[in-house]
PDB file of C-alpha atoms in Angstrom:
ATOM      1  CA  UNK A   1      -0.538  -0.052  -0.275  1.00 56.00           C
ATOM      2  CA  UNK A   2       2.654   2.567   1.085  1.00 54.00           C
ATOM      3  CA  UNK A   3       4.685   1.472  -1.459  1.00 54.00           C
ATOM      4  CA  UNK A   4       2.397   1.969  -4.389  1.00 56.00           C
ATOM      5  CA  UNK A   5       1.192   5.395  -2.639  1.00 55.00           C
ATOM      6  CA  UNK A   6       5.016   6.473  -3.236  1.00 48.00           C
ATOM      7  CA  UNK A   7       4.292   5.795  -6.618  1.00 51.00           C
ATOM      8  CA  UNK A   8       1.741   7.384  -7.218  1.00 52.00           C
ATOM      9  CA  UNK A   9       3.537  10.688  -5.514  1.00 50.00           C
ATOM     10  CA  UNK A  10       6.563  10.485  -7.553  1.00 51.00           C
ATOM     11  CA  UNK A  11       5.245  10.387 -10.863  1.00 49.00           C
ATOM     12  CA  UNK A  12       2.004  13.018  -9.695  1.00 49.00           C
ATOM     13  CA  UNK A  13       5.594  15.169  -9.511  1.00 49.00           C
ATOM     14  CA  UNK A  14       6.785  14.077 -12.277  1.00 52.00           C
ATOM     15  CA  UNK A  15       3.842  15.511 -13.846  1.00 50.00           C
ATOM     16  CA  UNK A  16       4.251  18.650 -12.391  1.00 47.00           C
ATOM     17  CA  UNK A  17       7.103  19.447 -12.547  1.00 52.00           C
ATOM     18  CA  UNK A  18       7.254  18.661 -16.436  1.00 47.00           C
ATOM     19  CA  UNK A  19       3.863  21.304 -16.884  1.00 47.00           C
ATOM     20  CA  UNK A  20       5.628  23.778 -15.052  1.00 44.00           C
ATOM     21  CA  UNK A  21       8.912  23.876 -16.210  1.00 46.00           C
ATOM     22  CA  UNK A  22       6.491  23.829 -20.465  1.00 46.00           C
ATOM     23  CA  UNK A  23       4.610  27.054 -19.314  1.00 41.00           C
ATOM     24  CA  UNK A  24       7.303  28.785 -17.704  1.00 42.00           C
ATOM     25  CA  UNK A  25       7.997  31.666 -19.528  1.00 46.00           C
ATOM     26  CA  UNK A  26      10.543  33.858 -20.476  1.00 53.00           C
ATOM     27  CA  UNK A  27      11.555  36.515 -19.518  1.00 61.00           C
ATOM     28  CA  UNK A  28      11.961  39.771 -22.086  1.00 66.00           C
ATOM     29  CA  UNK A  29      14.859  41.168 -22.903  1.00 78.00           C
ATOM     30  CA  UNK A  30      15.152  45.077 -22.024  1.00 81.00           C
ATOM     31  CA  UNK A  31      16.391  47.162 -24.511  1.00 83.00           C
ATOM     32  CA  UNK A  32      16.730  50.272 -23.694  1.00 84.00           C
ATOM     33  CA  UNK A  33      15.962  53.939 -26.963  1.00 84.00           C
ATOM     34  CA  UNK A  34      20.041  54.859 -26.557  1.00 87.00           C
ATOM     35  CA  UNK A  35      20.427  50.646 -26.880  1.00 87.00           C
ATOM     36  CA  UNK A  36      17.541  51.153 -29.464  1.00 86.00           C
ATOM     37  CA  UNK A  37      19.351  54.149 -31.377  1.00 86.00           C
ATOM     38  CA  UNK A  38      22.804  51.813 -32.216  1.00 85.00           C
ATOM     39  CA  UNK A  39      20.994  49.021 -32.604  1.00 87.00           C
ATOM     40  CA  UNK A  40      19.922  50.904 -35.805  1.00 84.00           C
ATOM     41  CA  UNK A  41      22.835  52.681 -36.518  1.00 81.00           C
ATOM     42  CA  UNK A  42      24.161  52.079 -40.246  1.00 76.00           C
ATOM     43  CA  UNK A  43      28.173  53.171 -38.930  1.00 74.00           C
ATOM     44  CA  UNK A  44      29.803  49.715 -39.781  1.00 73.00           C
ATOM     45  CA  UNK A  45      33.179  50.609 -39.043  1.00 76.00           C
ATOM     46  CA  UNK A  46      35.168  47.597 -38.496  1.00 78.00           C
ATOM     47  CA  UNK A  47      35.131  45.679 -35.466  1.00 82.00           C
ATOM     48  CA  UNK A  48      38.964  43.866 -35.254  1.00 80.00           C
ATOM     49  CA  UNK A  49      39.545  40.981 -33.040  1.00 73.00           C
ATOM     50  CA  UNK A  50      43.330  39.416 -32.258  1.00 72.00           C
ATOM     51  CA  UNK A  51      45.400  38.186 -30.080  1.00 69.00           C
ATOM     52  CA  UNK A  52      48.805  39.608 -30.239  1.00 71.00           C
ATOM     53  CA  UNK A  53      50.580  36.723 -28.613  1.00 71.00           C
ATOM     54  CA  UNK A  54      47.928  33.600 -29.884  1.00 66.00           C
ATOM     55  CA  UNK A  55      47.657  35.337 -33.503  1.00 72.00           C
ATOM     56  CA  UNK A  56      43.987  34.433 -33.406  1.00 75.00           C
ATOM     57  CA  UNK A  57      41.676  37.418 -35.310  1.00 76.00           C
ATOM     58  CA  UNK A  58      38.187  37.983 -36.421  1.00 77.00           C
ATOM     59  CA  UNK A  59      37.184  40.983 -37.897  1.00 82.00           C
ATOM     60  CA  UNK A  60      33.288  41.549 -37.308  1.00 84.00           C
ATOM     61  CA  UNK A  61      31.593  44.439 -39.490  1.00 84.00           C
ATOM     62  CA  UNK A  62      27.614  44.786 -37.643  1.00 87.00           C
ATOM     63  CA  UNK A  63      26.301  47.986 -38.598  1.00 89.00           C
ATOM     64  CA  UNK A  64      25.947  49.580 -34.541  1.00 91.00           C
ATOM     65  CA  UNK A  65      27.950  46.953 -33.422  1.00 92.00           C
ATOM     66  CA  UNK A  66      31.553  48.941 -32.828  1.00 90.00           C
ATOM     67  CA  UNK A  67      29.293  51.769 -30.925  1.00 92.00           C
ATOM     68  CA  UNK A  68      27.827  49.404 -28.998  1.00 94.00           C
ATOM     69  CA  UNK A  69      30.622  47.777 -27.839  1.00 94.00           C
ATOM     70  CA  UNK A  70      32.702  51.452 -27.076  1.00 93.00           C
ATOM     71  CA  UNK A  71      28.557  52.659 -25.715  1.00 93.00           C
ATOM     72  CA  UNK A  72      26.764  50.641 -24.218  1.00 94.00           C
ATOM     73  CA  UNK A  73      28.709  47.094 -23.484  1.00 96.00           C
ATOM     74  CA  UNK A  74      30.647  46.438 -19.420  1.00 96.00           C
ATOM     75  CA  UNK A  75      34.087  47.529 -20.451  1.00 95.00           C
ATOM     76  CA  UNK A  76      37.774  46.071 -20.824  1.00 95.00           C
ATOM     77  CA  UNK A  77      38.255  43.681 -17.065  1.00 95.00           C
ATOM     78  CA  UNK A  78      34.823  43.604 -16.411  1.00 97.00           C
ATOM     79  CA  UNK A  79      34.354  40.099 -16.322  1.00 97.00           C
ATOM     80  CA  UNK A  80      37.290  37.237 -15.790  1.00 97.00           C
ATOM     81  CA  UNK A  81      38.231  35.315 -18.828  1.00 97.00           C
ATOM     82  CA  UNK A  82      37.565  32.537 -17.039  1.00 97.00           C
ATOM     83  CA  UNK A  83      34.235  33.541 -17.663  1.00 98.00           C
ATOM     84  CA  UNK A  84      34.312  35.015 -21.142  1.00 97.00           C
ATOM     85  CA  UNK A  85      35.821  31.645 -21.985  1.00 97.00           C
ATOM     86  CA  UNK A  86      32.739  29.776 -20.065  1.00 97.00           C
ATOM     87  CA  UNK A  87      30.278  31.458 -22.010  1.00 97.00           C
ATOM     88  CA  UNK A  88      31.283  32.048 -24.760  1.00 97.00           C
ATOM     89  CA  UNK A  89      32.024  27.315 -25.563  1.00 97.00           C
ATOM     90  CA  UNK A  90      27.757  27.515 -25.104  1.00 97.00           C
ATOM     91  CA  UNK A  91      26.960  30.510 -27.316  1.00 98.00           C
ATOM     92  CA  UNK A  92      29.707  29.172 -29.537  1.00 97.00           C
ATOM     93  CA  UNK A  93      27.740  25.732 -29.753  1.00 98.00           C
ATOM     94  CA  UNK A  94      24.087  27.375 -30.334  1.00 98.00           C
ATOM     95  CA  UNK A  95      25.647  29.188 -32.336  1.00 98.00           C
ATOM     96  CA  UNK A  96      27.198  26.358 -34.901  1.00 98.00           C
ATOM     97  CA  UNK A  97      23.700  24.112 -34.123  1.00 98.00           C
ATOM     98  CA  UNK A  98      22.270  26.789 -35.653  1.00 98.00           C
ATOM     99  CA  UNK A  99      23.618  27.227 -38.826  1.00 98.00           C
ATOM    100  CA  UNK A 100      23.526  23.995 -40.033  1.00 97.00           C
ATOM    101  CA  UNK A 101      19.195  23.762 -39.078  1.00 97.00           C
ATOM    102  CA  UNK A 102      18.912  26.792 -42.104  1.00 96.00           C
ATOM    103  CA  UNK A 103      15.528  25.832 -42.665  1.00 96.00           C
ATOM    104  CA  UNK A 104      15.102  26.653 -38.788  1.00 97.00           C
ATOM    105  CA  UNK A 105      16.470  29.239 -38.047  1.00 96.00           C
ATOM    106  CA  UNK A 106      17.340  32.251 -39.775  1.00 96.00           C
ATOM    107  CA  UNK A 107      20.562  31.607 -42.789  1.00 95.00           C
ATOM    108  CA  UNK A 108      20.648  35.910 -42.749  1.00 94.00           C
ATOM    109  CA  UNK A 109      21.528  35.393 -39.197  1.00 95.00           C
ATOM    110  CA  UNK A 110      23.411  32.363 -38.657  1.00 96.00           C
ATOM    111  CA  UNK A 111      26.213  32.310 -41.317  1.00 93.00           C
ATOM    112  CA  UNK A 112      29.154  30.753 -40.662  1.00 92.00           C
ATOM    113  CA  UNK A 113      29.904  28.431 -38.091  1.00 94.00           C
ATOM    114  CA  UNK A 114      32.317  29.749 -35.773  1.00 93.00           C
ATOM    115  CA  UNK A 115      35.650  27.485 -34.854  1.00 91.00           C
ATOM    116  CA  UNK A 116      36.176  28.188 -31.125  1.00 93.00           C
ATOM    117  CA  UNK A 117      38.332  25.436 -29.524  1.00 93.00           C
ATOM    118  CA  UNK A 118      37.959  25.346 -26.151  1.00 91.00           C
ATOM    119  CA  UNK A 119      41.828  23.412 -25.334  1.00 92.00           C
ATOM    120  CA  UNK A 120      43.133  27.110 -26.988  1.00 92.00           C
ATOM    121  CA  UNK A 121      44.231  30.545 -24.390  1.00 91.00           C
ATOM    122  CA  UNK A 122      42.880  33.101 -27.400  1.00 91.00           C
ATOM    123  CA  UNK A 123      43.186  35.178 -25.182  1.00 91.00           C
ATOM    124  CA  UNK A 124      41.157  38.395 -22.944  1.00 93.00           C
ATOM    125  CA  UNK A 125      40.136  40.142 -25.883  1.00 90.00           C
ATOM    126  CA  UNK A 126      39.852  37.614 -28.378  1.00 92.00           C
ATOM    127  CA  UNK A 127      36.945  36.479 -25.703  1.00 94.00           C
ATOM    128  CA  UNK A 128      36.281  39.462 -24.855  1.00 95.00           C
ATOM    129  CA  UNK A 129      35.263  41.151 -27.663  1.00 94.00           C
ATOM    130  CA  UNK A 130      33.207  37.883 -29.068  1.00 95.00           C
ATOM    131  CA  UNK A 131      31.120  36.907 -25.809  1.00 97.00           C
ATOM    132  CA  UNK A 132      30.330  40.913 -26.276  1.00 96.00           C
ATOM    133  CA  UNK A 133      29.361  40.290 -30.286  1.00 96.00           C
ATOM    134  CA  UNK A 134      27.324  37.248 -28.718  1.00 97.00           C
ATOM    135  CA  UNK A 135      25.176  39.603 -25.865  1.00 97.00           C
ATOM    136  CA  UNK A 136      25.175  42.569 -28.086  1.00 96.00           C
ATOM    137  CA  UNK A 137      23.266  39.412 -31.113  1.00 96.00           C
ATOM    138  CA  UNK A 138      20.756  38.051 -28.964  1.00 97.00           C
ATOM    139  CA  UNK A 139      20.046  41.718 -27.639  1.00 96.00           C
ATOM    140  CA  UNK A 140      19.362  43.118 -31.462  1.00 95.00           C
ATOM    141  CA  UNK A 141      18.451  40.503 -32.723  1.00 95.00           C
ATOM    142  CA  UNK A 142      16.029  39.613 -30.466  1.00 94.00           C
ATOM    143  CA  UNK A 143      17.580  35.560 -30.274  1.00 96.00           C
ATOM    144  CA  UNK A 144      18.780  33.661 -27.251  1.00 96.00           C
ATOM    145  CA  UNK A 145      21.814  31.229 -28.157  1.00 97.00           C
ATOM    146  CA  UNK A 146      22.139  29.607 -24.461  1.00 95.00           C
ATOM    147  CA  UNK A 147      19.984  29.696 -21.182  1.00 94.00           C
ATOM    148  CA  UNK A 148      20.668  32.765 -20.457  1.00 92.00           C
ATOM    149  CA  UNK A 149      19.535  36.454 -21.111  1.00 91.00           C
ATOM    150  CA  UNK A 150      21.817  38.356 -22.611  1.00 93.00           C
ATOM    151  CA  UNK A 151      21.609  40.958 -20.149  1.00 88.00           C
ATOM    152  CA  UNK A 152      24.926  44.138 -19.735  1.00 85.00           C
TER     153      UNK A 152
END
């Protein structure tokens, strides 16, 4: 009798947990008017992401990103390198999965895969700018590249 009650209780708990997780609302991204202006900017100054020691380089040509990086993003040194590396690894995996699914995700947003090896030390600057590009991208295009809300 006790075993049956316990099994029923566990089953009910699992069903309620599943129901709750499926109906939970995702928090909306709050974007300021200043940030919206930057998103609508046509400034196409490229952002070069490179580390002199490791010789890795990425060039981002995204209208408004340079201005956003200079005026809205947290300053260099705000995040630790290990924080940036962990977040970048998660977001690169999600980005690359979306590149491989052009019928499910807009191929105009997700054009090329990113080759990011967590075993390589790309340096602080590369990780900082890549992380901030992901935050900018998610906020501008209302995307989620991981379980985190893209906050500034």
